[in-house]
CSV table of C-alpha atoms in Angstrom, one decimal:
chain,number,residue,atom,x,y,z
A,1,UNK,CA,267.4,23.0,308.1
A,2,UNK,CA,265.8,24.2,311.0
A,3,UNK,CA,263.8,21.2,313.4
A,4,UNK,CA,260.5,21.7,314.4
A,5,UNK,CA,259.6,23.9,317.2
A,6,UNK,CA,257.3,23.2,319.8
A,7,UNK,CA,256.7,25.3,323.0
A,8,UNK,CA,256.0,25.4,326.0
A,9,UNK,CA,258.7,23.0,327.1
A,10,UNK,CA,256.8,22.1,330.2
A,11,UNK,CA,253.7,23.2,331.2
A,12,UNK,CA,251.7,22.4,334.7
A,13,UNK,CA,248.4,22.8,335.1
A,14,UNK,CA,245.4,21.6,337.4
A,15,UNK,CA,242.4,19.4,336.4
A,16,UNK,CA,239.7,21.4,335.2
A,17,UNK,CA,242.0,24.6,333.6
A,18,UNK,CA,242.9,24.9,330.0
A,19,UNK,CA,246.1,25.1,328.0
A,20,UNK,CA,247.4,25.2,324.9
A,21,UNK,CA,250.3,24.2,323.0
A,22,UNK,CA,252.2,25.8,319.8
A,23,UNK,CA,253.9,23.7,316.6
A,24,UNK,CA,256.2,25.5,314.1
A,25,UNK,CA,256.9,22.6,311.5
A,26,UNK,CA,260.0,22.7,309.1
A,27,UNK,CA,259.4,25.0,306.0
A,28,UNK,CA,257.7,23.7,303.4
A,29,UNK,CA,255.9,20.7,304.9
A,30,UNK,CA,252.5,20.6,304.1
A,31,UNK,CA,251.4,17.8,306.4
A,32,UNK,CA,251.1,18.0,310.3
A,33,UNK,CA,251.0,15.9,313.0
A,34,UNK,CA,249.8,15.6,316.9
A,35,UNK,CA,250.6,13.2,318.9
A,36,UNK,CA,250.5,12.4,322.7
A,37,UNK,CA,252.9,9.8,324.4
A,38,UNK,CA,251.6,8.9,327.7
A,39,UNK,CA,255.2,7.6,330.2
A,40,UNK,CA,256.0,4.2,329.1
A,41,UNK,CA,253.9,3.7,325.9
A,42,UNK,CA,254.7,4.7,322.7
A,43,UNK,CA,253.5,7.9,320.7
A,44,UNK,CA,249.8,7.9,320.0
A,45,UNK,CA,247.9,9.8,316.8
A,46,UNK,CA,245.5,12.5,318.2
A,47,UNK,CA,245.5,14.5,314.3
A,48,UNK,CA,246.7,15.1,310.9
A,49,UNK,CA,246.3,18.0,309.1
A,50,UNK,CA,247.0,18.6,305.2
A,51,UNK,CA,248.1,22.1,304.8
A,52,UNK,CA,245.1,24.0,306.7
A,53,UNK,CA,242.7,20.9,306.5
A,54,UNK,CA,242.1,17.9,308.9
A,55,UNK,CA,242.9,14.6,307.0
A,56,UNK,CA,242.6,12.1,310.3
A,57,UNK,CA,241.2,13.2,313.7
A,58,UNK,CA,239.2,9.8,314.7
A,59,UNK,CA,241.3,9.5,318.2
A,60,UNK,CA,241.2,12.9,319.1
A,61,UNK,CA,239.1,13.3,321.9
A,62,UNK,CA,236.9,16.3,320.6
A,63,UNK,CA,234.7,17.0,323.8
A,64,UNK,CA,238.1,18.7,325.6
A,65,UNK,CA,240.8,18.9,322.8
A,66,UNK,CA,240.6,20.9,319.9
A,67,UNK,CA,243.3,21.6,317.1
A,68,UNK,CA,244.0,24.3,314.5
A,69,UNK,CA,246.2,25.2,311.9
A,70,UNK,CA,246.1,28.3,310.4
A,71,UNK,CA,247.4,29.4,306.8
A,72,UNK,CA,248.4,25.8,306.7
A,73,UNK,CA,251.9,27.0,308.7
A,74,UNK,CA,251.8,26.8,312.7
A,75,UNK,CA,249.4,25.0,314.7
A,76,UNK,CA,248.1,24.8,318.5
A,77,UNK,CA,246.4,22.1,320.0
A,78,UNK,CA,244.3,23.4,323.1
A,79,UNK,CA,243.0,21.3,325.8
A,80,UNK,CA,240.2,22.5,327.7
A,81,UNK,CA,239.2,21.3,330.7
A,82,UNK,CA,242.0,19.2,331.4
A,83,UNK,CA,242.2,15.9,333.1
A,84,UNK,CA,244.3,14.1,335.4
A,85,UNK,CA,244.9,11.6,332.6
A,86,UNK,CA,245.9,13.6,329.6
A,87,UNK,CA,249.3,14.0,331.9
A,88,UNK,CA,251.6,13.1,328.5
A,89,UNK,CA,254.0,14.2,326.2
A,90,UNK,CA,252.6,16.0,323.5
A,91,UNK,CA,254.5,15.9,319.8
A,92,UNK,CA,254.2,17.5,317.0
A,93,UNK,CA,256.2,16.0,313.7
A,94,UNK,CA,255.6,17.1,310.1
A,95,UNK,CA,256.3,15.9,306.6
A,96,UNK,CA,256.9,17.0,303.3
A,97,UNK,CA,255.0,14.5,301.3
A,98,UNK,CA,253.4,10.7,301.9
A,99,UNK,CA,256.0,8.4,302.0
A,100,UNK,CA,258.5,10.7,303.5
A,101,UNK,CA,259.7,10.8,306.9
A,102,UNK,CA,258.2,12.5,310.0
A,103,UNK,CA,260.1,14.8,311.6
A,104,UNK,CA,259.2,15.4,315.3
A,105,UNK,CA,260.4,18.4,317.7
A,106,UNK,CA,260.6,17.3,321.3
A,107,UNK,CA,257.4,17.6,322.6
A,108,UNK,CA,255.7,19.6,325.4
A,109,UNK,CA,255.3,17.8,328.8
A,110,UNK,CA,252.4,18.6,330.5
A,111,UNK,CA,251.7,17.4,334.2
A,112,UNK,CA,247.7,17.9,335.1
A,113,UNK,CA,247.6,17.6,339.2
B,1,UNK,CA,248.4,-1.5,309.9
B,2,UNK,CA,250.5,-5.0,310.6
B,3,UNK,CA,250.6,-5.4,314.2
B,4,UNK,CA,254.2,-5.4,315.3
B,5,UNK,CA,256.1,-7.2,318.3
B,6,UNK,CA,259.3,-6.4,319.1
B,7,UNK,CA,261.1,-7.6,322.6
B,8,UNK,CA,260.6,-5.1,325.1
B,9,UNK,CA,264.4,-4.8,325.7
B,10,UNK,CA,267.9,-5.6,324.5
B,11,UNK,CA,271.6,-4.9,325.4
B,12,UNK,CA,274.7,-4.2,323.4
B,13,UNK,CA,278.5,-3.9,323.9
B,14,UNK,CA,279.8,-0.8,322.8
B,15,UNK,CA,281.6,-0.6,319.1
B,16,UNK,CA,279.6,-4.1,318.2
B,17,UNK,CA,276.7,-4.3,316.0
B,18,UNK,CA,273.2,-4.3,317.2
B,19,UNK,CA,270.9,-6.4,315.6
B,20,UNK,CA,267.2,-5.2,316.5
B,21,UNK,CA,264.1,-7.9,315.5
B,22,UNK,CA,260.9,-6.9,314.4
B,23,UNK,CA,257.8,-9.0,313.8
B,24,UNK,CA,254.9,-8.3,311.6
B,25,UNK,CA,253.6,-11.4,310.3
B,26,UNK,CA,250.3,-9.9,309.1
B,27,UNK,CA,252.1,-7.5,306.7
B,28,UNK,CA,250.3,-6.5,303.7
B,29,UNK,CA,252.0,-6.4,300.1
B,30,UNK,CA,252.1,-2.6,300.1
B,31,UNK,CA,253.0,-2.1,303.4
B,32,UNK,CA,256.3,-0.4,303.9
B,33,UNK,CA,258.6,-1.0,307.3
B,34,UNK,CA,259.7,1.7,309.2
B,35,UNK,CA,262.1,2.2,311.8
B,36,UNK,CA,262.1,5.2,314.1
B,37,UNK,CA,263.9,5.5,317.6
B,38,UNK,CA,263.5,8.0,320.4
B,39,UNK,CA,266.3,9.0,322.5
B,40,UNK,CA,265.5,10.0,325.9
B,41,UNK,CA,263.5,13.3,326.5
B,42,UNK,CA,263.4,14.0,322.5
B,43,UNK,CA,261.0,13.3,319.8
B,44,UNK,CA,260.8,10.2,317.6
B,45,UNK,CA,263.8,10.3,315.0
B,46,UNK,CA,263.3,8.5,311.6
B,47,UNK,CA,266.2,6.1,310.7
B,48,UNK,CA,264.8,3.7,307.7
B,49,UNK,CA,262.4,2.1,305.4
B,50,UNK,CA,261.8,-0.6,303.1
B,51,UNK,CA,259.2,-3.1,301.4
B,52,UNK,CA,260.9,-5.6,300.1
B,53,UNK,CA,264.7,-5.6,300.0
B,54,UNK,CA,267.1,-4.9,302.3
B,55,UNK,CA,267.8,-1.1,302.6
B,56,UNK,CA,271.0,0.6,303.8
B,57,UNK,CA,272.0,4.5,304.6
B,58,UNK,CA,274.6,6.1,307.0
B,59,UNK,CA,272.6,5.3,310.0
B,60,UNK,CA,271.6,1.7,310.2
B,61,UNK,CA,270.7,-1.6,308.0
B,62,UNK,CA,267.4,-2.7,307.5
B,63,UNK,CA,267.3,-6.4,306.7
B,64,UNK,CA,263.5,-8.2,305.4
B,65,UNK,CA,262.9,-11.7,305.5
B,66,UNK,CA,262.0,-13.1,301.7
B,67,UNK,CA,258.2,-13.5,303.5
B,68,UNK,CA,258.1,-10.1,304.5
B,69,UNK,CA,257.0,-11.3,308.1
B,70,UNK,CA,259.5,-10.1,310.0
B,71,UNK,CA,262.6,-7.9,309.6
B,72,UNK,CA,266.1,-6.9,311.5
B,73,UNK,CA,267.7,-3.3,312.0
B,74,UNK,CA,271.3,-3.6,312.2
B,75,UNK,CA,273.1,-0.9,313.8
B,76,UNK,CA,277.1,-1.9,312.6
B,77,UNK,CA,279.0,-0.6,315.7
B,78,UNK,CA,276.7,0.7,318.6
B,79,UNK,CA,277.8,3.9,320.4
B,80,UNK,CA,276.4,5.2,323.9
B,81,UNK,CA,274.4,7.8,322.0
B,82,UNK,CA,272.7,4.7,320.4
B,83,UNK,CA,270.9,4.0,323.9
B,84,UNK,CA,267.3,4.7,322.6
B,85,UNK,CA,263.6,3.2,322.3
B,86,UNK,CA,263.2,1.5,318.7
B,87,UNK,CA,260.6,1.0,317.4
B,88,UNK,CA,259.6,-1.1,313.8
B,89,UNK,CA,256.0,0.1,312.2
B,90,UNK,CA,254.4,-1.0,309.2
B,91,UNK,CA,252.2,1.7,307.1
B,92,UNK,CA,251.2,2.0,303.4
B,93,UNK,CA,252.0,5.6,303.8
B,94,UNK,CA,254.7,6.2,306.0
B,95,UNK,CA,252.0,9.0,308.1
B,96,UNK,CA,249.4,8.0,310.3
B,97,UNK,CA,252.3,6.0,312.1
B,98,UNK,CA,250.8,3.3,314.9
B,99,UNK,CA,253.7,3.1,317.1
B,100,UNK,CA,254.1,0.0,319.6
B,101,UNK,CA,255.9,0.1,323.0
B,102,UNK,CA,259.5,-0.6,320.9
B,103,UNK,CA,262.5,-2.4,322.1
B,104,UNK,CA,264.1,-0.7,324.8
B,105,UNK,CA,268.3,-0.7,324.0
B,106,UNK,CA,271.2,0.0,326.0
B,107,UNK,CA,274.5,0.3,324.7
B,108,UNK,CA,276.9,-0.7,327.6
B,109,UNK,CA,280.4,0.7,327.2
């Protein structure tokens, strides 16, 4: 079974430009995730989609990030204009069903100088 | 979601068993425990679950208290590619996951 797929890799950017990042999840999961992991702290919930619909984005921070996920396969979470502070690891993870696992890929780091 | 403290580090010999604590002594009756760990420069990676009794699959042992307030992952004989952040989350679900700063463990050969 294929892993999730995230890319960039790394990205580096300065404040004030935008970027975007891309999620493959495994076949067949309908639900998605977004996280971003700031160095030292644990993963942190930016949104959830259901297929193509947004079940939970209350800590996304909608003035400069905003998410998609079309035909309820891929998704990209842009940020636009960036900030020195969203410097993080950005995850994506998916899941077949409540109550199963999430599987993450390994993130995209982004540096904003 | 039960708020969860776990020590911010540990260290374990090589080939012996790593006993990681976990407490969450606000834990609702249908909340699940869940263990994830994150190896350096990778994503999360789920290892178990449980809500009441103890739980066991190729990777680790998850061990509840009767009271549900805290709980112990047992890893039977620690390798190097055990050196990881753990970390122990409660969650009706098992999505939406609130992770903590996890325990920070080093397998020393």
């Amino acid at each position: 079974e294929a892993g999730v797929a995230q890319s960039p890799r790394y990205k580096i950017i300065e404040k004030r430009q935008s970027v975007a990042f891309w999620c493959n999840p495994i076949s067949g999961h309908a639900t998605l995730y977004w996280y971003q992991q700031i160095l030292g702290q644990g993963p942190k919930l930016l949104i959830q989609f259901q297929n193509n619909g947004v079940v939970d984005d209350s800590q996304l921070p909608k003035d400069r990030f905003s998410a998609e996920r079309l035909k309820g396969v891929d998704s990209t979470l842009k940020i636009q204009p960036a900030k020195l502070e969203d410097s993080a690891v950005y995850l994506c993870a998916s899941s077949s069903e409540s109550f199963s696992p999430l599987h993450f890929g390994n993130g995209t780091r982004l540096t904003v100088t | 979601d039960a708020k969860t403290t776990q020590p911010p580090s540990m260290d374990c010999a090589e080939g012996r068993a790593a006993n990681l604590p976990c407490n969450h002594s606000t834990i609702s009756g249908n909340e699940y425990v869940y263990w994830y760990r994150q190896i350096h420069s990778q994503g999360p990676q789920y290892i178990i679950h449980g809500l009441k009794n103890n739980e066991t699959n190729e990777m680790a042992s998850l061990i509840i208290t009767e009271d549900r307030k805290s709980s112990t992952l047992i890893l039977p004989h620690a390798t190097l590619r055990d050196t990881a952040v753990y970390y122990c989350i409660t969650s009706t679900s098992g999505s939406r996951l609130t992770f903590g700063e996890g325990t920070q463990l080093t397998v020393n050969p």
